[in-house]
């Protein structure tokens, strides 16, 4: 595996983990309605990061297409999470920014 691929895999794993933790906030108790979008995006982002990592690992033909979509979702998730001042939202924002960057630069 190339170092660049490993970098992408690491960034995607960190993003998925941070997004899972952020989404778990919504399961703890009844979240405020204005938090719901961030929790949903976090869950979607975590799922897509895991799928993208699978494509990267097996060097699938459509990996570049999936990474472009993953970068977009990471950006949207980060932008949404910046609106909230919790440790989980801050960690999610940071990990999503790294995930977005890794996806965008993976195969240039």
Short mmCIF file of C-alpha atoms in Angstrom, two decimals:
data_model
loop_
_atom_site.label_atom_id
_atom_site.label_comp_id
_atom_site.label_asym_id
_atom_site.label_seq_id
_atom_site.Cartn_x
_atom_site.Cartn_y
_atom_site.Cartn_z
CA UNK A 1 0.00 0.00 0.00
CA UNK A 2 1.28 3.43 -0.91
CA UNK A 3 1.86 5.99 1.86
CA UNK A 4 -0.73 8.25 0.24
CA UNK A 5 -3.33 5.50 0.46
CA UNK A 6 -2.45 4.87 4.10
CA UNK A 7 -2.82 8.58 4.82
CA UNK A 8 -6.31 8.54 3.30
CA UNK A 9 -7.27 5.41 5.23
CA UNK A 10 -6.08 6.94 8.50
CA UNK A 11 -7.95 10.21 7.87
CA UNK A 12 -11.14 8.35 6.94
CA UNK A 13 -10.94 6.14 10.03
CA UNK A 14 -10.45 9.15 12.30
CA UNK A 15 -13.32 10.99 10.62
CA UNK A 16 -15.67 8.02 10.92
CA UNK A 17 -14.83 7.60 14.61
CA UNK A 18 -15.32 11.31 15.39
CA UNK A 19 -18.59 11.40 13.45
CA UNK A 20 -19.83 8.29 15.27
CA UNK A 21 -19.12 9.98 18.62
CA UNK A 22 -20.88 13.14 17.51
CA UNK A 23 -23.91 11.21 16.25
CA UNK A 24 -24.03 9.31 19.55
CA UNK A 25 -24.81 12.60 21.28
CA UNK A 26 -28.20 12.48 19.60
CA UNK A 27 -28.89 9.07 21.11
CA UNK A 28 -28.11 10.04 24.70
CA UNK A 29 -31.31 11.95 25.26
CA UNK A 30 -33.77 14.00 23.28
CA UNK A 31 -31.56 16.41 21.33
CA UNK A 32 -32.73 19.89 20.52
CA UNK A 33 -34.28 20.07 17.06
CA UNK A 34 -31.54 22.42 15.85
CA UNK A 35 -28.94 19.69 16.52
CA UNK A 36 -30.68 17.01 14.47
CA UNK A 37 -29.09 17.94 11.14
CA UNK A 38 -25.60 17.73 12.62
CA UNK A 39 -26.33 14.29 14.08
CA UNK A 40 -27.75 13.01 10.79
CA UNK A 41 -24.87 14.39 8.74
CA UNK A 42 -22.40 12.91 11.23
CA UNK A 43 -23.95 9.48 10.86
CA UNK A 44 -24.00 9.73 7.07
CA UNK A 45 -20.42 10.96 7.02
CA UNK A 46 -19.21 8.11 9.22
CA UNK A 47 -20.90 5.56 6.96
CA UNK A 48 -19.51 7.09 3.77
CA UNK A 49 -16.01 7.37 5.23
CA UNK A 50 -16.04 3.65 6.04
CA UNK A 51 -17.25 2.80 2.53
CA UNK A 52 -14.65 5.08 0.92
CA UNK A 53 -11.93 3.46 3.02
CA UNK A 54 -13.02 0.06 1.75
CA UNK A 55 -12.75 1.29 -1.84
CA UNK A 56 -9.31 2.79 -1.21
CA UNK A 57 -8.04 -0.38 0.45
CA UNK A 58 -9.04 -2.60 -2.43
CA UNK A 59 -8.09 -0.02 -5.07
CA UNK A 60 -11.57 -0.15 -6.59
CA UNK A 61 -12.10 1.36 -10.01
CA UNK A 62 -14.61 3.96 -8.82
CA UNK A 63 -12.57 5.13 -5.83
CA UNK A 64 -11.96 8.65 -7.21
CA UNK A 65 -15.71 9.19 -7.70
CA UNK A 66 -16.50 8.02 -4.19
CA UNK A 67 -13.71 10.14 -2.69
CA UNK A 68 -15.13 13.26 -4.35
CA UNK A 69 -18.53 12.56 -2.79
CA UNK A 70 -16.92 11.76 0.55
CA UNK A 71 -14.99 15.06 0.49
CA UNK A 72 -18.24 16.93 -0.14
CA UNK A 73 -20.05 15.19 2.71
CA UNK A 74 -17.10 15.74 5.06
CA UNK A 75 -17.18 19.46 4.19
CA UNK A 76 -20.94 19.70 4.80
CA UNK A 77 -20.67 17.82 8.09
CA UNK A 78 -17.80 20.01 9.28
CA UNK A 79 -19.67 23.18 8.35
CA UNK A 80 -22.76 22.03 10.25
CA UNK A 81 -20.82 20.94 13.33
CA UNK A 82 -18.96 24.26 13.60
CA UNK A 83 -22.24 25.80 14.74
CA UNK A 84 -22.17 23.91 18.06
CA UNK A 85 -19.78 24.25 20.97
CA UNK A 86 -19.45 20.74 22.33
CA UNK A 87 -16.27 18.71 22.50
CA UNK A 88 -17.78 16.12 20.16
CA UNK A 89 -18.80 18.72 17.59
CA UNK A 90 -15.34 20.34 17.68
CA UNK A 91 -13.63 16.97 17.26
CA UNK A 92 -16.00 16.08 14.44
CA UNK A 93 -15.32 19.37 12.66
CA UNK A 94 -11.56 18.89 12.86
CA UNK A 95 -11.66 15.25 11.73
CA UNK A 96 -14.04 16.07 8.88
CA UNK A 97 -11.73 18.84 7.65
CA UNK A 98 -8.83 16.36 7.62
CA UNK A 99 -11.00 13.76 5.90
CA UNK A 100 -12.09 16.24 3.26
CA UNK A 101 -8.50 17.25 2.57
CA UNK A 102 -7.32 13.64 2.36
CA UNK A 103 -10.12 12.72 -0.05
CA UNK A 104 -9.49 15.73 -2.28
CA UNK A 105 -5.76 15.16 -2.51
CA UNK A 106 -5.73 11.36 -2.62
CA UNK A 107 -5.33 10.80 -6.31
CA UNK A 108 -4.21 14.09 -7.83
#
